[in-house]
Amino acid sequence: MPGERLQVTNPATGELVGEVPRATPGDVAPAFARARAAQPAWAAVPWPARAAVVRRFHDLLLERRDEALDTIQQETGKTRRDAFAELTAVASTARHYVAHGRAYLRERRRQAAMPLVTTARVSHLPLGVVVCITPWNYPLLLAIGDALPALLAGNAVVVKPAEATPLSAELAARWLLEAGLPMGVLQLLHGPGAELGPALVAAADAVAFTGSVVTGRRVAAGAAERLVPCSLELGGKNPMIVLSGAPLEEAVGGLLVGAFHNSGQTCIGIERVYVERPIFERFVERAVERTRAMRVGWSLGWDMDMGSLIGSAHADKVLAHVADAVAKGARVLAGGERRADLGPAFVAPTLLGDVNDEMAVCAEETFGPVAALYPVADAEEAVRRANDSPYGLNAALWAGDGARSLALARRIQTGSVGLNSTLLVYDSLAVPMGGMKASGLGRRHGREGILRFTRAQSIVSSVATAGGWEGLLTGLTSARAARRLARLLHLRRRLPGLR
Ligand code: ADP
């Protein structure tokens, strides 16, 4: 219904914290008309001026961080620290692409077909209107983080944030306007994905999707139907490996960050932990102690270690994984229960032992503050079990030995591996981040993360038709001439500067 509003509640308190206009599929065509009208002029803005907009946005975000942190916290129920990590990741994305985007996008000369008489160059042109469809776990980062490189590449962008968390994206869009982004270049449409998503995919020139595997497949099918590029960052069941030589206390700290940051609602978060047997008992003991000591709750201060989940229905799903595991013989080492005393959607940080593959929590993504700990005989078993998953997003490895770590990391089938770290890849803006197997398609960050929003155009040139390569080929009239040309090709293969 036109004029309808989408109400936003704080999942930590149940309070109403804001509302936004709710779009319908009928709003998609006018939004695209505005985007298509605005995009060519935006693409024609010289790089320094385009980058200046994003640089100003970066500065605004850091200066007004308290307002941004309040908004992120209020619509997600997360802690201030988690919100701050989110905000800094957006600022880093902006900084990275302002600093390096021009070099990534620059037209480059490449090797020509025939030296001297031909040239070749490739340029990266904007696609047009890029659609970003994003989830609720990082409402500022995921809604805006992909939009920034898409915008810098000269595209217009339409974002559909998750319906539960539209406010952070609204704030960012307002600040981008204030930073000088022309009207119509970035638009937000709010509403249920099942309604708006298909209409958006049907109009997009490219789609960047972050969310579940099931929806990701739908989006990819829609994009395939229209032959437009899509990148998908989907789920994970990310493993962590801890070997005997590792500094134990640091590895336990890594687990706490990896499993409980953002209440475990992080696609690259840790849900499976394989620990070498000689240190298993000690690792469990320290992990349990430190997990139990975590301060769980919600406030706008900096005093909490872990906040709420996104809603009580999601908390039910997370606890169903725990209950199913316990019913089949798993041991709750820490947590394992709902914290109804704190609010409608709190789950205690949970560690499980004796998990086996009969249990849903073993292989399915939980997307909550739940990690299962498994003893393993050695590094070989750890790598084998880490790879035994339909997912392949991120992994963490504590081996206590740099060379061995690198060699093991190369055998793990995930899009990223953190050595002595769990979530570091997300802040490593120069390297591509994304999934293998069912965890996705395409990469964000680095060169790959901006070139995915462009189409390559190659311009090749010949001094003259008659004098160039084509002239050489069309001029072939005898076996002898062909033999001579073949000889030249043989020669070329051996010439370092020309092959
Ligand atoms: P989650 O379980 O994290 O909500 P989803 O994949 O359902 O994961 O949601 C991620 C985003 O995809 C949200 O913005 C949601 O509204 C949107 N979405 C849901 N269904 C569809 C669909 N059929 N087509 C496109 N987007 C969708």
Short mmCIF file of C-alpha atoms and ligand atoms in Angstrom, two decimals:
data_model
loop_
_atom_site.label_atom_id
_atom_site.label_comp_id
_atom_site.label_asym_id
_atom_site.label_seq_id
_atom_site.Cartn_x
_atom_site.Cartn_y
_atom_site.Cartn_z
CA MET A 1 0.00 0.00 0.00
CA PRO A 2 1.42 3.42 -0.90
CA GLY A 3 2.21 5.51 2.17
CA GLU A 4 2.79 2.49 4.38
CA ARG A 5 5.66 2.66 6.87
CA LEU A 6 8.07 0.01 8.04
CA GLN A 7 8.52 0.09 11.81
CA VAL A 8 11.87 -0.68 13.38
CA THR A 9 12.27 -2.06 16.89
CA ASN A 10 15.30 -2.51 19.08
CA PRO A 11 15.56 -6.27 19.52
CA ALA A 12 17.35 -5.81 22.84
CA THR A 13 14.48 -3.90 24.42
CA GLY A 14 11.47 -4.38 22.16
CA GLU A 15 11.15 -0.57 21.87
CA LEU A 16 10.10 1.14 18.66
CA VAL A 17 13.15 3.10 17.45
CA GLY A 18 12.14 4.45 14.07
CA GLU A 19 10.31 3.96 10.83
CA VAL A 20 10.91 4.35 7.11
CA PRO A 21 8.65 4.45 4.07
CA ARG A 22 7.86 0.99 2.79
CA ALA A 23 8.35 0.55 -0.94
CA THR A 24 6.30 -1.67 -3.23
CA PRO A 25 7.38 -3.36 -6.47
CA GLY A 26 5.68 -0.42 -8.20
CA ASP A 27 8.36 1.89 -6.77
CA VAL A 28 11.17 0.02 -8.52
CA ALA A 29 10.62 1.45 -12.03
CA PRO A 30 10.53 5.12 -10.90
CA ALA A 31 13.63 4.56 -8.76
CA PHE A 32 15.45 3.09 -11.75
CA ALA A 33 14.29 5.94 -13.97
CA ARG A 34 15.83 8.40 -11.50
CA ALA A 35 18.99 6.31 -11.27
CA ARG A 36 19.35 6.01 -15.02
CA ALA A 37 18.81 9.74 -15.46
CA ALA A 38 21.45 10.58 -12.85
CA GLN A 39 24.11 7.96 -13.68
CA PRO A 40 25.71 9.31 -16.90
CA ALA A 41 26.45 12.71 -15.35
CA TRP A 42 27.87 11.01 -12.25
CA ALA A 43 30.08 8.74 -14.37
CA ALA A 44 31.33 11.84 -16.19
CA VAL A 45 32.43 13.52 -12.95
CA PRO A 46 36.24 13.37 -12.95
CA TRP A 47 37.76 10.95 -10.46
CA PRO A 48 39.10 13.55 -7.99
CA ALA A 49 35.63 15.03 -7.51
CA ARG A 50 33.96 11.62 -7.26
CA ALA A 51 36.54 10.48 -4.71
CA ALA A 52 36.14 13.73 -2.75
CA VAL A 53 32.49 12.85 -2.07
CA VAL A 54 33.46 9.53 -0.55
CA ARG A 55 36.33 11.12 1.38
CA ARG A 56 33.93 13.66 2.91
CA PHE A 57 31.55 10.83 3.76
CA HIS A 58 34.43 9.00 5.45
CA ASP A 59 35.18 12.08 7.58
CA LEU A 60 31.53 12.68 8.46
CA LEU A 61 31.15 9.09 9.54
CA LEU A 62 34.07 9.31 11.94
CA GLU A 63 33.10 12.76 13.25
CA ARG A 64 29.47 11.80 13.82
CA ARG A 65 30.28 8.34 15.06
CA ASP A 66 28.14 8.59 18.15
CA GLU A 67 25.00 9.17 16.12
CA ALA A 68 25.91 6.31 13.80
CA LEU A 69 26.74 3.98 16.71
CA ASP A 70 23.45 4.79 18.44
CA THR A 71 21.53 4.02 15.25
CA ILE A 72 23.35 0.76 14.54
CA GLN A 73 22.95 -0.36 18.14
CA GLN A 74 19.30 0.56 18.35
CA GLU A 75 18.20 -1.37 15.32
CA THR A 76 20.35 -4.45 15.95
CA GLY A 77 20.67 -4.70 19.75
CA LYS A 78 24.43 -5.13 19.36
CA THR A 79 27.07 -3.72 21.72
CA ARG A 80 28.75 -0.38 21.19
CA ARG A 81 32.04 -2.14 20.54
CA ASP A 82 30.50 -4.31 17.82
CA ALA A 83 28.87 -1.24 16.29
CA PHE A 84 32.19 0.57 16.34
CA ALA A 85 33.91 -2.31 14.54
CA GLU A 86 31.19 -2.04 11.91
CA LEU A 87 31.63 1.70 11.53
CA THR A 88 35.40 1.46 11.20
CA ALA A 89 35.03 -1.19 8.49
CA VAL A 90 32.88 1.23 6.47
CA ALA A 91 35.40 4.03 7.00
CA SER A 92 38.25 1.69 5.95
CA THR A 93 36.35 0.67 2.82
CA ALA A 94 35.86 4.33 1.93
CA ARG A 95 39.52 5.13 2.63
CA HIS A 96 40.78 2.16 0.64
CA TYR A 97 38.79 2.90 -2.50
CA VAL A 98 39.43 6.64 -2.35
CA ALA A 99 43.16 5.90 -2.17
CA HIS A 100 43.34 3.01 -4.64
CA GLY A 101 40.18 3.12 -6.76
CA ARG A 102 41.70 5.27 -9.45
CA ALA A 103 44.57 2.85 -9.99
CA TYR A 104 42.19 -0.12 -10.03
CA LEU A 105 40.01 1.53 -12.66
CA ARG A 106 42.71 3.12 -14.79
CA GLU A 107 42.80 2.35 -18.48
CA ARG A 108 45.82 0.15 -19.13
CA ARG A 109 47.89 -0.76 -22.14
CA ARG A 110 48.22 -4.48 -22.70
CA GLN A 111 50.28 -6.55 -25.06
CA ALA A 112 49.26 -6.01 -28.64
CA ALA A 113 48.61 -8.63 -31.33
CA MET A 114 51.60 -7.53 -33.38
CA PRO A 115 54.35 -5.40 -31.92
CA LEU A 116 54.90 -2.00 -33.55
CA VAL A 117 51.90 -2.12 -35.84
CA THR A 118 49.10 -2.73 -33.33
CA THR A 119 48.20 -1.56 -29.82
CA ALA A 120 45.76 -2.83 -27.17
CA ARG A 121 44.27 -1.18 -24.13
CA VAL A 122 41.49 -2.04 -21.70
CA SER A 123 39.23 0.28 -19.81
CA HIS A 124 36.69 -0.40 -17.09
CA LEU A 125 33.31 1.19 -17.69
CA PRO A 126 30.47 1.49 -15.21
CA LEU A 127 27.66 -1.02 -15.59
CA GLY A 128 24.80 1.41 -15.03
CA VAL A 129 22.57 0.77 -12.04
CA VAL A 130 23.87 -1.67 -9.45
CA VAL A 131 21.49 -3.26 -6.93
CA CYS A 132 22.76 -4.17 -3.46
CA ILE A 133 20.53 -6.49 -1.43
CA THR A 134 21.76 -6.76 2.12
CA PRO A 135 21.06 -8.50 5.44
CA TRP A 136 20.51 -7.27 8.99
CA ASN A 137 23.67 -8.35 10.80
CA TYR A 138 25.81 -5.36 9.73
CA PRO A 139 23.21 -2.85 8.59
CA LEU A 140 25.65 0.00 7.92
CA LEU A 141 28.57 -1.99 6.60
CA LEU A 142 26.80 -4.37 4.27
CA ALA A 143 24.33 -1.82 2.91
CA ILE A 144 26.98 0.82 2.19
CA GLY A 145 30.28 -1.10 1.99
CA ASP A 146 29.53 -2.51 -1.48
CA ALA A 147 27.75 0.64 -2.63
CA LEU A 148 30.93 2.73 -2.18
CA PRO A 149 33.08 0.96 -4.79
CA ALA A 150 30.06 0.67 -7.09
CA LEU A 151 29.55 4.44 -6.86
CA LEU A 152 33.24 5.23 -7.28
CA ALA A 153 33.26 3.13 -10.45
CA GLY A 154 30.64 5.51 -11.87
CA ASN A 155 27.46 3.54 -11.26
CA ALA A 156 24.19 4.57 -9.72
CA VAL A 157 23.17 2.26 -6.87
CA VAL A 158 19.85 1.09 -5.48
CA VAL A 159 20.14 -0.57 -2.07
CA LYS A 160 17.53 -2.77 -0.47
CA PRO A 161 18.57 -3.10 3.14
CA ALA A 162 17.11 -5.85 5.30
CA GLU A 163 13.61 -4.89 6.38
CA ALA A 164 14.51 -5.23 10.09
CA THR A 165 17.39 -2.75 9.91
CA PRO A 166 16.84 0.13 7.48
CA LEU A 167 17.94 3.03 9.71
CA SER A 168 21.74 2.82 9.47
CA ALA A 169 21.61 2.71 5.69
CA GLU A 170 19.26 5.74 5.71
CA LEU A 171 21.73 7.64 7.84
CA ALA A 172 24.62 6.79 5.53
CA ALA A 173 22.63 7.76 2.44
CA ARG A 174 21.80 11.13 4.01
CA TRP A 175 25.45 11.74 4.84
CA LEU A 176 26.55 10.76 1.34
CA LEU A 177 24.12 13.36 -0.04
CA GLU A 178 25.52 15.90 2.36
CA ALA A 179 29.02 14.92 1.22
CA GLY A 180 28.04 15.92 -2.31
CA LEU A 181 26.61 12.81 -3.95
CA PRO A 182 24.11 14.00 -6.59
CA MET A 183 20.43 13.18 -6.05
CA GLY A 184 19.28 9.92 -7.56
CA VAL A 185 22.73 8.33 -7.70
CA LEU A 186 22.12 6.38 -4.49
CA GLN A 187 18.61 5.34 -3.52
CA LEU A 188 17.23 3.06 -0.86
CA LEU A 189 14.09 0.98 -1.18
CA HIS A 190 12.79 -0.62 1.99
CA GLY A 191 10.52 -3.60 2.26
CA PRO A 192 10.28 -7.38 2.24
CA GLY A 193 12.85 -9.03 0.02
CA ALA A 194 10.43 -11.58 -1.40
CA GLU A 195 8.36 -8.69 -2.81
CA LEU A 196 10.99 -6.16 -3.82
CA GLY A 197 13.93 -8.47 -4.53
CA PRO A 198 12.69 -10.06 -7.75
CA ALA A 199 11.57 -6.67 -9.14
CA LEU A 200 14.99 -5.19 -8.35
CA VAL A 201 16.91 -8.08 -9.89
CA ALA A 202 14.69 -7.81 -12.97
CA ALA A 203 15.81 -4.21 -13.48
CA ALA A 204 19.46 -4.29 -12.31
CA ASP A 205 22.58 -4.05 -14.46
CA ALA A 206 24.43 -5.95 -11.70
CA VAL A 207 23.53 -7.37 -8.32
CA ALA A 208 25.63 -7.56 -5.17
CA PHE A 209 23.84 -9.80 -2.71
CA THR A 210 24.72 -10.66 0.87
CA GLY A 211 22.50 -13.09 2.76
CA SER A 212 21.41 -16.69 2.93
CA VAL A 213 22.29 -19.45 0.48
CA VAL A 214 18.64 -20.10 -0.38
CA THR A 215 17.94 -16.47 -1.31
CA GLY A 216 21.37 -16.15 -2.95
CA ARG A 217 20.51 -18.96 -5.36
CA ARG A 218 17.24 -17.18 -6.26
CA VAL A 219 19.06 -13.93 -6.89
CA ALA A 220 21.70 -15.70 -8.99
CA ALA A 221 18.99 -17.43 -11.04
CA GLY A 222 17.31 -14.06 -11.66
CA ALA A 223 20.60 -12.51 -12.71
CA ALA A 224 21.43 -15.48 -14.94
CA GLU A 225 18.07 -15.17 -16.68
CA ARG A 226 18.99 -11.61 -17.67
CA LEU A 227 22.71 -12.24 -18.14
CA VAL A 228 23.73 -9.55 -15.70
CA PRO A 229 26.67 -10.10 -13.35
CA CYS A 230 26.02 -10.94 -9.74
CA SER A 231 28.23 -11.40 -6.72
CA LEU A 232 27.01 -13.35 -3.73
CA GLU A 233 28.39 -13.43 -0.23
CA LEU A 234 26.50 -16.18 1.55
CA GLY A 235 26.80 -18.29 4.66
CA GLY A 236 29.63 -20.12 6.29
CA LYS A 237 30.34 -22.77 8.90
CA ASN A 238 33.77 -21.45 9.52
CA PRO A 239 36.39 -23.65 11.16
CA MET A 240 39.17 -22.68 13.52
CA ILE A 241 42.18 -24.95 14.03
CA VAL A 242 44.40 -24.80 17.09
CA LEU A 243 47.59 -26.89 17.09
CA SER A 244 49.86 -27.81 19.97
CA GLY A 245 52.50 -25.14 19.40
CA ALA A 246 49.98 -22.28 19.47
CA PRO A 247 49.97 -19.66 22.22
CA LEU A 248 46.94 -21.01 24.03
CA GLU A 249 45.62 -17.91 25.71
CA GLU A 250 45.79 -15.95 22.48
CA ALA A 251 43.99 -18.70 20.62
CA VAL A 252 41.24 -18.69 23.25
CA GLY A 253 40.98 -14.92 22.78
CA GLY A 254 40.69 -15.52 19.05
CA LEU A 255 37.85 -17.96 19.59
CA LEU A 256 35.96 -15.47 21.74
CA VAL A 257 36.22 -12.81 19.04
CA GLY A 258 35.51 -15.22 16.20
CA ALA A 259 32.51 -16.90 17.81
CA PHE A 260 30.93 -14.12 19.86
CA HIS A 261 31.65 -10.85 18.06
CA ASN A 262 28.31 -9.44 16.92
CA SER A 263 26.61 -12.19 18.98
CA GLY A 264 27.89 -14.76 16.50
CA GLN A 265 25.89 -13.19 13.68
CA THR A 266 28.87 -12.79 11.38
CA CYS A 267 29.16 -14.64 8.10
CA ILE A 268 32.91 -15.11 8.64
CA GLY A 269 32.47 -15.96 12.36
CA ILE A 270 33.78 -19.18 13.89
CA GLU A 271 31.38 -22.07 14.62
CA ARG A 272 33.67 -25.14 14.60
CA VAL A 273 36.88 -25.43 16.58
CA TYR A 274 39.36 -28.28 16.07
CA VAL A 275 41.97 -28.48 18.80
CA GLU A 276 44.92 -30.87 18.89
CA ARG A 277 44.36 -33.44 21.61
CA PRO A 278 47.33 -32.69 23.91
CA ILE A 279 46.06 -29.13 24.49
CA PHE A 280 42.33 -29.82 24.17
CA GLU A 281 41.45 -30.07 27.88
CA ARG A 282 43.39 -26.95 28.78
CA PHE A 283 41.96 -25.04 25.82
CA VAL A 284 38.41 -26.00 26.79
CA GLU A 285 39.01 -25.04 30.41
CA ARG A 286 40.28 -21.56 29.53
CA ALA A 287 37.65 -21.03 26.82
CA VAL A 288 34.86 -21.96 29.25
CA GLU A 289 36.23 -19.72 31.98
CA ARG A 290 36.54 -16.72 29.70
CA THR A 291 33.19 -17.33 28.00
CA ARG A 292 31.40 -17.47 31.35
CA ALA A 293 33.08 -14.21 32.36
CA MET A 294 31.64 -12.30 29.38
CA ARG A 295 29.31 -9.45 30.19
CA VAL A 296 26.14 -9.97 28.19
CA GLY A 297 23.51 -7.26 27.85
CA TRP A 298 22.66 -4.09 26.02
CA SER A 299 23.49 -0.49 26.72
CA LEU A 300 24.64 2.52 24.75
CA GLY A 301 27.85 2.50 26.80
CA TRP A 302 31.04 0.55 26.21
CA ASP A 303 30.44 -1.86 29.08
CA MET A 304 29.13 -4.98 27.32
CA ASP A 305 31.01 -7.84 25.67
CA MET A 306 28.06 -9.33 23.84
CA GLY A 307 24.63 -7.97 22.97
CA SER A 308 21.29 -9.19 21.73
CA LEU A 309 20.47 -11.31 18.71
CA ILE A 310 18.43 -9.71 15.94
CA GLY A 311 15.08 -10.99 17.20
CA SER A 312 13.39 -13.62 19.29
CA ALA A 313 12.55 -15.81 16.29
CA HIS A 314 16.24 -15.93 15.40
CA ALA A 315 17.12 -16.67 19.03
CA ASP A 316 14.64 -19.60 18.85
CA LYS A 317 16.45 -20.95 15.79
CA VAL A 318 19.85 -20.68 17.46
CA LEU A 319 18.58 -22.37 20.63
CA ALA A 320 16.94 -25.10 18.54
CA HIS A 321 20.43 -26.05 17.32
CA VAL A 322 21.61 -26.24 20.93
CA ALA A 323 18.55 -28.25 22.07
CA ASP A 324 18.88 -30.69 19.17
CA ALA A 325 22.56 -31.22 19.99
CA VAL A 326 21.89 -31.73 23.69
CA ALA A 327 19.05 -34.18 22.97
CA LYS A 328 21.50 -36.24 20.88
CA GLY A 329 24.22 -36.30 23.54
CA ALA A 330 26.20 -33.06 23.24
CA ARG A 331 27.55 -31.44 26.38
CA VAL A 332 26.95 -27.76 27.14
CA LEU A 333 30.34 -26.47 28.30
CA ALA A 334 29.22 -22.86 28.71
CA GLY A 335 25.97 -20.95 28.16
CA GLY A 336 23.39 -22.92 26.26
CA GLU A 337 20.41 -20.98 27.49
CA ARG A 338 18.22 -18.03 26.67
CA ARG A 339 18.79 -14.92 28.76
CA ALA A 340 15.17 -13.79 28.98
CA ASP A 341 16.19 -11.74 32.01
CA LEU A 342 18.10 -9.41 29.67
CA GLY A 343 15.55 -9.00 26.88
CA PRO A 344 13.53 -10.88 24.28
CA ALA A 345 16.43 -12.07 22.08
CA PHE A 346 19.47 -12.76 24.23
CA VAL A 347 21.29 -16.09 24.10
CA ALA A 348 24.23 -16.77 26.41
CA PRO A 349 27.58 -17.28 24.65
CA THR A 350 27.67 -21.02 24.21
CA LEU A 351 30.35 -23.66 23.87
CA LEU A 352 29.43 -27.26 23.08
CA GLY A 353 31.41 -30.48 23.42
CA ASP A 354 30.78 -34.03 22.16
CA VAL A 355 29.08 -32.79 19.02
CA ASN A 356 28.70 -35.39 16.28
CA ASP A 357 27.39 -35.32 12.74
CA GLU A 358 23.89 -36.46 13.73
CA MET A 359 23.38 -32.97 15.14
CA ALA A 360 22.27 -29.98 13.05
CA VAL A 361 24.84 -27.75 14.76
CA CYS A 362 27.65 -29.87 13.35
CA ALA A 363 27.32 -28.85 9.71
CA GLU A 364 24.54 -26.27 9.40
CA GLU A 365 25.20 -22.58 9.91
CA THR A 366 23.87 -21.51 13.32
CA PHE A 367 24.55 -17.78 12.91
CA GLY A 368 24.50 -17.23 16.65
CA PRO A 369 26.86 -17.29 19.63
CA VAL A 370 27.44 -21.04 19.52
CA ALA A 371 30.71 -22.85 18.85
CA ALA A 372 31.41 -26.59 18.98
CA LEU A 373 34.82 -27.78 20.18
CA TYR A 374 36.31 -30.98 18.82
CA PRO A 375 39.56 -32.73 19.77
CA VAL A 376 41.63 -33.88 16.79
CA ALA A 377 44.63 -36.20 16.53
CA ASP A 378 46.78 -33.90 14.40
CA ALA A 379 46.92 -31.18 11.78
CA GLU A 380 45.93 -33.64 9.05
CA GLU A 381 42.69 -34.54 10.77
CA ALA A 382 42.02 -30.88 11.51
CA VAL A 383 42.41 -29.85 7.86
CA ARG A 384 40.33 -32.79 6.64
CA ARG A 385 37.47 -31.95 9.01
CA ALA A 386 37.73 -28.23 8.33
CA ASN A 387 37.26 -28.98 4.63
CA ASP A 388 34.39 -31.39 5.24
CA SER A 389 31.69 -28.76 4.72
CA PRO A 390 29.45 -27.56 1.93
CA TYR A 391 30.64 -24.06 2.86
CA GLY A 392 33.98 -22.38 2.24
CA LEU A 393 33.98 -18.81 3.45
CA ASN A 394 36.60 -18.21 6.13
CA ALA A 395 38.90 -20.18 8.43
CA ALA A 396 41.25 -19.44 11.32
CA LEU A 397 44.46 -21.21 12.17
CA TRP A 398 46.63 -21.07 15.26
CA ALA A 399 49.69 -23.24 14.67
CA GLY A 400 52.41 -21.30 16.42
CA ASP A 401 54.76 -21.65 13.47
CA GLY A 402 54.63 -19.29 10.51
CA ALA A 403 55.91 -21.56 7.75
CA ARG A 404 53.77 -24.51 8.81
CA SER A 405 50.73 -22.23 9.14
CA LEU A 406 51.11 -20.97 5.60
CA ALA A 407 51.47 -24.47 4.19
CA LEU A 408 48.36 -25.64 6.07
CA ALA A 409 46.37 -22.53 5.16
CA ARG A 410 46.89 -23.24 1.47
CA ARG A 411 45.15 -26.58 1.92
CA ILE A 412 42.02 -25.14 3.54
CA GLN A 413 39.17 -24.72 1.08
CA THR A 414 37.91 -21.30 2.11
CA GLY A 415 38.00 -17.92 0.42
CA SER A 416 40.08 -16.55 3.28
CA VAL A 417 42.23 -17.97 6.06
CA GLY A 418 43.30 -15.98 9.11
CA LEU A 419 46.57 -16.95 10.76
CA ASN A 420 46.46 -16.08 14.45
CA SER A 421 43.24 -14.23 13.72
CA THR A 422 39.63 -14.93 12.92
CA LEU A 423 37.92 -11.88 11.42
CA LEU A 424 40.98 -10.00 10.18
CA VAL A 425 40.23 -10.53 6.51
CA TYR A 426 37.32 -8.12 6.66
CA ASP A 427 39.60 -5.27 7.62
CA SER A 428 42.24 -6.24 5.07
CA LEU A 429 40.69 -4.11 2.37
CA ALA A 430 43.32 -4.75 -0.29
CA VAL A 431 42.64 -8.49 -0.53
CA PRO A 432 39.53 -10.03 -2.04
CA MET A 433 37.02 -11.50 0.39
CA GLY A 434 34.33 -14.02 -0.45
CA GLY A 435 33.46 -17.67 -0.51
CA MET A 436 34.27 -20.95 -2.13
CA LYS A 437 31.66 -23.72 -2.56
CA ALA A 438 28.17 -22.77 -1.27
CA SER A 439 29.54 -19.65 0.42
CA GLY A 440 29.25 -17.56 -2.68
CA LEU A 441 30.42 -16.19 -5.95
CA GLY A 442 32.62 -13.21 -6.62
CA ARG A 443 34.63 -11.16 -4.20
CA ARG A 444 34.38 -7.86 -2.38
CA HIS A 445 37.34 -5.62 -1.48
CA GLY A 446 40.56 -4.95 -3.34
CA ARG A 447 40.76 -4.72 -7.11
CA GLU A 448 38.19 -7.50 -7.56
CA GLY A 449 35.73 -5.69 -5.32
CA ILE A 450 35.51 -2.66 -7.60
CA LEU A 451 36.08 -4.25 -11.00
CA ARG A 452 33.00 -6.44 -10.43
CA PHE A 453 30.97 -3.24 -10.87
CA THR A 454 32.50 -2.53 -14.28
CA ARG A 455 32.60 -4.04 -17.73
CA ALA A 456 35.90 -4.35 -19.46
CA GLN A 457 36.16 -2.74 -22.84
CA SER A 458 39.17 -3.55 -24.96
CA ILE A 459 40.24 -1.11 -27.65
CA VAL A 460 42.71 -2.56 -30.12
CA SER A 461 44.20 -0.59 -32.91
CA SER A 462 46.21 -1.21 -36.02
CA VAL A 463 48.35 1.35 -37.81
CA ALA A 464 46.46 0.50 -40.98
CA THR A 465 44.40 -2.40 -42.20
CA ALA A 466 46.85 -3.13 -44.93
CA GLY A 467 49.91 -2.75 -42.72
CA GLY A 468 48.56 -4.49 -39.67
CA TRP A 469 47.92 -8.03 -38.58
CA GLU A 470 44.70 -8.38 -40.54
CA GLY A 471 46.46 -7.19 -43.66
CA LEU A 472 49.08 -9.83 -43.08
CA LEU A 473 46.46 -12.56 -42.80
CA THR A 474 44.26 -11.46 -45.70
CA GLY A 475 47.37 -11.11 -47.81
CA LEU A 476 48.25 -14.79 -47.41
CA THR A 477 47.93 -16.44 -50.80
CA SER A 478 50.36 -19.30 -50.74
CA ALA A 479 51.52 -22.18 -48.58
CA ARG A 480 54.97 -20.65 -48.69
CA ALA A 481 53.83 -17.37 -47.17
CA ALA A 482 51.92 -19.31 -44.50
CA ARG A 483 55.06 -21.30 -43.72
CA ARG A 484 57.02 -18.10 -43.31
CA LEU A 485 54.40 -16.67 -40.97
CA ALA A 486 54.33 -19.90 -38.95
CA ARG A 487 58.09 -19.65 -38.61
CA LEU A 488 57.75 -16.11 -37.33
CA LEU A 489 55.23 -17.31 -34.75
CA HIS A 490 57.68 -20.00 -33.63
CA LEU A 491 60.32 -17.35 -33.26
CA ARG A 492 58.03 -15.07 -31.31
CA ARG A 493 57.39 -17.74 -28.70
CA ARG A 494 61.09 -17.68 -27.90
CA LEU A 495 61.49 -13.89 -27.63
CA PRO A 496 61.05 -12.79 -24.01
CA GLY A 497 59.77 -9.26 -24.65
CA LEU A 498 57.36 -10.34 -27.37
CA ARG A 499 55.79 -13.63 -26.35
P1 ADP B 1 18.60 -13.55 6.24
O1 ADP B 1 18.29 -14.91 6.70
O2 ADP B 1 19.93 -13.03 6.61
O3 ADP B 1 17.48 -12.57 6.41
P2 ADP B 1 17.98 -13.48 3.45
O4 ADP B 1 18.82 -14.06 2.38
O5 ADP B 1 16.59 -13.94 3.57
O6 ADP B 1 18.83 -13.76 4.72
O7 ADP B 1 17.96 -11.90 3.37
C1 ADP B 1 18.99 -11.11 2.87
C2 ADP B 1 18.37 -10.01 2.03
O8 ADP B 1 17.72 -10.60 0.93
C3 ADP B 1 17.32 -9.18 2.76
O9 ADP B 1 17.44 -7.82 2.38
C4 ADP B 1 16.04 -9.77 2.26
O10 ADP B 1 14.96 -8.86 2.32
C5 ADP B 1 16.40 -10.09 0.83
N1 ADP B 1 15.54 -11.08 0.16
C6 ADP B 1 14.73 -12.00 0.73
N2 ADP B 1 14.11 -12.72 -0.22
C7 ADP B 1 14.54 -12.28 -1.42
C8 ADP B 1 14.29 -12.63 -2.78
N3 ADP B 1 13.44 -13.61 -3.12
N4 ADP B 1 14.92 -11.94 -3.74
C9 ADP B 1 15.81 -10.97 -3.44
N5 ADP B 1 16.07 -10.59 -2.18
C10 ADP B 1 15.46 -11.23 -1.17
#
